[in-house]
Amino acid sequence: MINPFEIKKNKVIIPILVHIPHSSTCIPPEVKAKFLLNNNDLQEELLRITDRYTEELFSCIAEFGGILVIYNYSRLVLDPERFKDDEKEIMVAKGMGVVYTKDSKGRKLREINEEEQNMLLQNIYDPYHKVITKEVEELLT
């Protein structure tokens, strides 16, 4: 797996942090292997739910002295903007909580057990939120 996120910053001189959570179409092979959609349907879904070119739109933030945090996976792997706790996340009802089990058309995307979901949360969600929290705290001091 590639690093789930990257931070781009130079000398921070302005208190701006931009996070780019949905610009990637990257799905690690070990995650993609568990998806139930065929390749055409998966590509169609990626086109529908990816916020294309947002990374390019905001790439100048680091050059101007701000911080850019980029999530390197598709939200189909894990959506870092969802609540970690399914009981707090309204989109769980549509199969689109922090870990999607359905696509935007309601088709079954994957089966995932609690252990697999916890592994994704531990390896991707938690470190991503930890680094954003750290960067924001530094901006506020």
XYZ file of N, CA and C in Angstrom:
423
model
N 0.839 -1.193 0.000
C 0.000 0.000 0.000
C 0.881 1.252 0.000
N 0.452 2.244 -0.735
C 1.154 3.526 -0.705
C 0.772 4.257 0.576
N 1.513 5.307 0.884
C 1.168 6.116 2.047
C -0.237 6.674 1.830
N -1.135 6.539 2.801
C -2.516 6.975 2.595
C -2.691 8.482 2.432
N -1.707 9.257 2.813
C -1.829 10.703 2.664
C -0.441 11.316 2.543
N -0.422 12.552 2.076
C 0.833 13.292 2.040
C 0.564 14.729 2.466
N 1.580 15.314 3.066
C 1.503 16.701 3.502
C 2.463 17.494 2.638
N 1.954 18.573 2.066
C 2.810 19.464 1.282
C 2.835 20.810 1.997
N 4.031 21.195 2.391
C 4.192 22.511 3.001
C 5.646 22.921 2.882
N 5.843 24.201 2.817
C 7.180 24.771 2.866
C 7.263 25.493 4.204
N 7.803 26.662 4.211
C 7.779 27.470 5.433
C 6.349 27.990 5.589
N 5.698 27.608 6.673
C 4.300 27.997 6.880
C 4.256 29.442 7.359
N 3.647 30.298 6.529
C 3.547 31.719 6.877
C 2.103 32.213 6.898
N 1.185 31.388 6.419
C -0.230 31.763 6.491
C -1.000 30.625 7.157
N -1.976 30.965 8.000
C -2.706 29.930 8.745
C -3.814 29.275 7.917
N -3.405 28.586 6.864
C -4.375 27.907 5.996
C -3.966 26.452 5.842
N -4.926 25.571 6.087
C -4.744 24.145 5.821
C -5.880 23.723 4.902
N -5.518 23.172 3.771
C -6.507 22.652 2.826
C -6.334 21.144 2.792
N -7.441 20.432 3.014
C -7.323 18.981 2.870
C -8.119 18.562 1.656
N -7.516 17.649 0.915
C -8.071 17.163 -0.348
C -8.405 15.691 -0.139
N -9.665 15.381 0.226
C -10.001 14.009 0.598
C -10.527 13.114 -0.522
N -10.930 13.700 -1.657
C -11.642 12.884 -2.648
C -11.121 13.038 -4.075
N -9.847 13.373 -4.234
C -9.335 13.595 -5.591
C -8.689 12.361 -6.211
N -8.444 11.349 -5.414
C -7.717 10.176 -5.909
C -8.656 9.077 -6.422
N -8.162 8.358 -7.407
C -8.862 7.162 -7.900
C -8.095 5.892 -7.530
N -7.066 6.040 -6.722
C -6.207 4.909 -6.354
C -6.925 3.942 -5.406
N -6.941 2.690 -5.789
C -7.476 1.619 -4.950
C -6.398 0.539 -4.890
N -5.811 0.309 -3.718
C -4.772 -0.718 -3.623
C -5.302 -2.079 -4.089
N -4.462 -2.866 -4.760
C -4.900 -4.161 -5.299
C -5.550 -5.072 -4.262
N -5.025 -5.076 -3.038
C -5.587 -5.954 -2.005
C -6.987 -5.514 -1.576
N -7.313 -4.240 -1.750
C -8.669 -3.750 -1.468
C -9.560 -4.014 -2.678
N -9.051 -3.692 -3.860
C -9.820 -3.880 -5.097
C -10.224 -5.343 -5.288
N -9.382 -6.254 -4.851
C -9.665 -7.690 -4.997
C -10.936 -8.097 -4.259
N -11.336 -7.320 -3.261
C -12.534 -7.638 -2.483
C -13.782 -6.931 -3.005
N -13.616 -6.069 -4.012
C -14.762 -5.365 -4.582
C -15.579 -6.310 -5.452
N -16.869 -6.097 -5.465
C -17.783 -6.960 -6.201
C -18.176 -6.389 -7.563
N -17.948 -5.101 -7.786
C -18.289 -4.488 -9.072
C -17.320 -4.962 -10.151
N -17.829 -5.110 -11.375
C -16.914 -5.418 -12.475
C -16.105 -4.162 -12.798
N -15.076 -4.312 -13.596
C -14.161 -3.203 -13.863
C -14.858 -2.002 -14.492
N -15.768 -2.232 -15.433
C -16.482 -1.115 -16.069
C -17.330 -0.352 -15.065
N -18.073 -1.077 -14.223
C -18.904 -0.420 -13.211
C -18.046 0.320 -12.192
N -16.900 -0.249 -11.853
C -16.001 0.401 -10.903
C -15.445 1.700 -11.494
N -15.029 1.668 -12.751
C -14.517 2.880 -13.398
C -15.604 3.951 -13.490
N -16.818 3.540 -13.787
C -17.953 4.466 -13.846
C -18.194 5.107 -12.472
N -18.124 4.302 -11.431
C -18.317 4.810 -10.068
C -17.203 5.778 -9.685
N -15.982 5.456 -10.038
C -14.867 6.358 -9.745
C -15.051 7.712 -10.431
N -15.527 7.696 -11.664
C -15.801 8.955 -12.366
C -16.874 9.765 -11.648
N -17.863 9.085 -11.126
C -18.996 9.744 -10.484
C -18.626 10.364 -9.127
N -17.777 9.701 -8.361
C -17.573 10.161 -6.978
C -16.225 10.823 -6.701
N -15.376 10.917 -7.697
C -14.063 11.526 -7.493
C -14.144 13.025 -7.768
N -13.584 13.811 -6.872
C -13.517 15.263 -7.062
C -12.246 15.567 -7.854
N -12.356 15.370 -9.135
C -11.189 15.488 -10.003
C -10.607 16.901 -10.017
N -9.302 16.941 -10.081
C -8.504 18.157 -10.232
C -8.512 19.078 -9.016
N -9.090 18.663 -7.897
C -9.036 19.527 -6.713
C -7.601 19.664 -6.209
N -6.829 18.609 -6.343
C -5.420 18.705 -5.934
C -4.694 19.749 -6.775
N -4.940 19.740 -8.068
C -4.305 20.708 -8.951
C -4.789 22.128 -8.653
N -6.077 22.279 -8.367
C -6.632 23.602 -8.065
C -5.980 24.238 -6.844
N -5.670 23.421 -5.853
C -5.148 23.946 -4.594
C -3.653 23.693 -4.395
N -2.959 23.238 -5.419
C -1.538 22.906 -5.271
C -0.688 24.109 -4.886
N -1.143 25.302 -5.182
C -0.370 26.510 -4.879
C -0.375 26.859 -3.392
N -1.238 26.248 -2.602
C -1.336 26.572 -1.173
C 0.022 26.446 -0.483
N 0.719 25.350 -0.721
C 2.026 25.154 -0.080
C 3.039 26.196 -0.564
N 2.979 26.529 -1.844
C 3.900 27.527 -2.396
C 3.721 28.889 -1.735
N 2.484 29.192 -1.339
C 2.190 30.490 -0.727
C 2.314 30.478 0.792
N 2.731 29.347 1.356
C 2.983 29.303 2.787
C 1.916 28.638 3.618
N 1.008 27.927 2.987
C -0.009 27.173 3.716
C 0.327 25.689 3.733
N -0.633 24.911 4.151
C -0.441 23.459 4.277
C -1.492 22.750 3.431
N -1.061 21.754 2.703
C -1.942 20.937 1.880
C -1.837 19.499 2.369
N -2.975 18.898 2.718
C -3.011 17.493 3.133
C -3.841 16.751 2.093
N -3.217 15.795 1.430
C -3.861 15.077 0.324
C -4.052 13.617 0.708
N -5.290 13.151 0.593
C -5.613 11.742 0.819
C -5.342 11.012 -0.489
N -4.503 9.993 -0.458
C -4.016 9.347 -1.679
C -4.846 8.175 -2.185
N -5.926 7.840 -1.499
C -6.781 6.739 -1.942
C -8.151 7.258 -2.348
N -8.819 6.477 -3.146
C -10.208 6.783 -3.466
C -11.054 6.661 -2.205
N -12.116 7.434 -2.158
C -13.037 7.302 -1.025
C -13.718 5.940 -1.014
N -13.624 5.174 -2.103
C -14.162 3.813 -2.099
C -13.349 2.896 -1.189
N -12.107 3.242 -0.924
C -11.280 2.480 0.014
C -11.738 2.794 1.429
N -11.796 4.088 1.733
C -12.227 4.598 3.032
C -12.464 6.088 2.831
N -13.548 6.608 3.373
C -13.857 8.027 3.216
C -13.444 8.778 4.479
N -12.362 9.548 4.405
C -11.859 10.215 5.605
C -12.749 11.347 6.105
N -13.761 11.724 5.333
C -14.663 12.786 5.780
C -15.906 12.253 6.486
N -16.024 10.976 6.598
C -17.159 10.392 7.322
C -16.792 10.238 8.794
N -17.839 10.161 9.623
C -17.605 9.854 11.029
C -17.065 8.438 11.142
N -16.116 8.259 12.021
C -15.540 6.936 12.265
C -16.579 6.002 12.882
N -17.403 6.549 13.728
C -18.442 5.797 14.427
C -19.684 5.709 13.539
N -20.007 4.502 13.083
C -21.162 4.312 12.202
C -22.463 4.829 12.806
N -22.573 4.837 14.121
C -23.803 5.308 14.759
C -23.991 6.815 14.593
N -22.920 7.534 14.321
C -22.994 8.982 14.115
C -23.128 9.350 12.638
N -22.849 8.399 11.763
C -22.785 8.685 10.327
C -24.098 8.348 9.635
N -24.793 9.359 9.154
C -26.096 9.183 8.505
C -25.995 8.387 7.196
N -24.866 8.482 6.490
C -24.727 7.805 5.196
C -24.556 6.292 5.319
N -24.393 5.792 6.541
C -24.330 4.338 6.758
C -25.605 3.682 6.236
N -26.724 4.374 6.363
C -28.011 3.836 5.901
C -27.999 3.549 4.398
N -27.146 4.240 3.658
C -27.030 4.026 2.212
C -25.835 3.149 1.854
N -25.162 2.598 2.872
C -23.980 1.773 2.622
C -22.750 2.595 2.311
N -22.789 3.882 2.686
C -21.687 4.787 2.365
C -21.197 5.504 3.620
N -20.884 4.693 4.641
C -20.293 5.231 5.862
C -18.807 5.450 5.644
N -18.037 5.366 6.686
C -16.593 5.567 6.569
C -15.973 4.529 5.628
N -16.502 3.324 5.634
C -16.088 2.282 4.689
C -17.322 1.908 3.870
N -17.277 2.216 2.577
C -18.434 1.987 1.709
C -18.669 0.493 1.489
N -19.931 0.098 1.577
C -20.329 -1.263 1.222
C -21.214 -1.254 -0.021
N -21.674 -0.061 -0.415
C -22.470 0.109 -1.635
C -21.916 1.289 -2.412
N -22.219 1.300 -3.702
C -21.793 2.433 -4.511
C -22.908 3.482 -4.539
N -22.718 4.538 -5.310
C -23.684 5.637 -5.334
C -25.009 5.265 -5.991
N -25.051 4.142 -6.691
C -26.302 3.649 -7.279
C -26.968 2.598 -6.398
N -26.378 2.325 -5.243
C -26.940 1.336 -4.325
C -26.514 -0.094 -4.608
N -25.598 -0.276 -5.564
C -25.104 -1.622 -5.875
C -24.115 -2.065 -4.800
N -24.100 -3.354 -4.533
C -23.179 -3.909 -3.534
C -21.746 -3.695 -4.014
N -20.956 -3.006 -3.219
C -19.566 -2.718 -3.563
C -18.631 -3.787 -3.025
N -18.854 -4.166 -1.750
C -17.990 -5.171 -1.127
C -18.629 -5.678 0.151
N -18.133 -6.830 0.557
C -18.436 -7.385 1.877
C -17.214 -7.063 2.725
N -17.434 -6.598 3.930
C -16.300 -6.315 4.806
C -16.682 -6.691 6.228
N -15.787 -7.397 6.883
C -16.077 -7.782 8.265
C -15.506 -6.730 9.217
N -15.844 -6.857 10.476
C -15.439 -5.872 11.482
C -13.917 -5.770 11.600
N -13.242 -6.904 11.521
C -11.778 -6.902 11.625
C -11.145 -6.131 10.468
N -11.646 -6.352 9.248
C -11.114 -5.645 8.080
C -11.384 -4.142 8.185
N -12.589 -3.794 8.629
C -12.920 -2.378 8.775
C -12.031 -1.727 9.833
N -11.848 -2.402 10.949
C -10.992 -1.856 12.006
C -9.557 -1.677 11.529
N -9.086 -2.582 10.691
C -7.734 -2.476 10.142
C -7.615 -1.222 9.261
N -8.618 -0.980 8.420
C -8.606 0.227 7.588
C -8.640 1.487 8.451
N -9.472 1.470 9.472
C -9.560 2.625 10.371
C -8.226 2.873 11.069
N -7.626 1.812 11.540
C -6.362 1.915 12.277
C -5.204 2.349 11.373
N -5.170 1.835 10.154
C -4.037 2.093 9.265
C -4.188 3.330 8.388
N -5.423 3.783 8.180
C -5.645 4.913 7.274
C -6.351 6.074 7.978
N -7.548 5.822 8.495
C -8.375 6.892 9.060
C -7.691 7.571 10.246
N -7.271 6.783 11.215
C -6.681 7.357 12.431
C -5.417 8.172 12.146
N -4.452 7.647 11.376
C -3.256 8.454 11.092
C -3.574 9.735 10.309
N -4.534 9.651 9.387
C -4.927 10.824 8.596
C -5.474 11.916 9.507
N -6.381 11.540 10.387
C -6.973 12.528 11.291
C -5.973 13.021 12.331
N -5.077 12.171 12.725
C -4.047 12.569 13.692
C -3.143 13.649 13.092
N -2.736 13.469 11.844
C -1.842 14.445 11.223
C -2.573 15.763 10.964
N -3.834 15.704 10.572
C -4.589 16.947 10.371
C -4.741 17.686 11.699
N -5.079 16.961 12.750
C -5.217 17.573 14.075
C -3.908 18.224 14.509
N -2.801 17.526 14.301
C -1.479 18.060 14.671
C -1.173 19.339 13.902
N -1.421 19.325 12.605
C -1.132 20.505 11.779
C -2.018 21.687 12.181
N -3.289 21.436 12.457
C -4.197 22.512 12.876
C -3.763 23.073 14.226
N -3.417 22.196 15.149
C -2.952 22.661 16.463
C -1.714 23.540 16.325
N -0.805 23.164 15.440
C 0.394 23.983 15.224
C 0.041 25.333 14.610
N -0.954 25.347 13.718
C -1.384 26.616 13.130
C -1.998 27.539 14.180
N -2.656 26.952 15.161
C -3.348 27.743 16.179
C -2.437 28.241 17.296
N -1.207 27.732 17.348
C -0.300 28.172 18.423
C 0.583 29.320 17.984
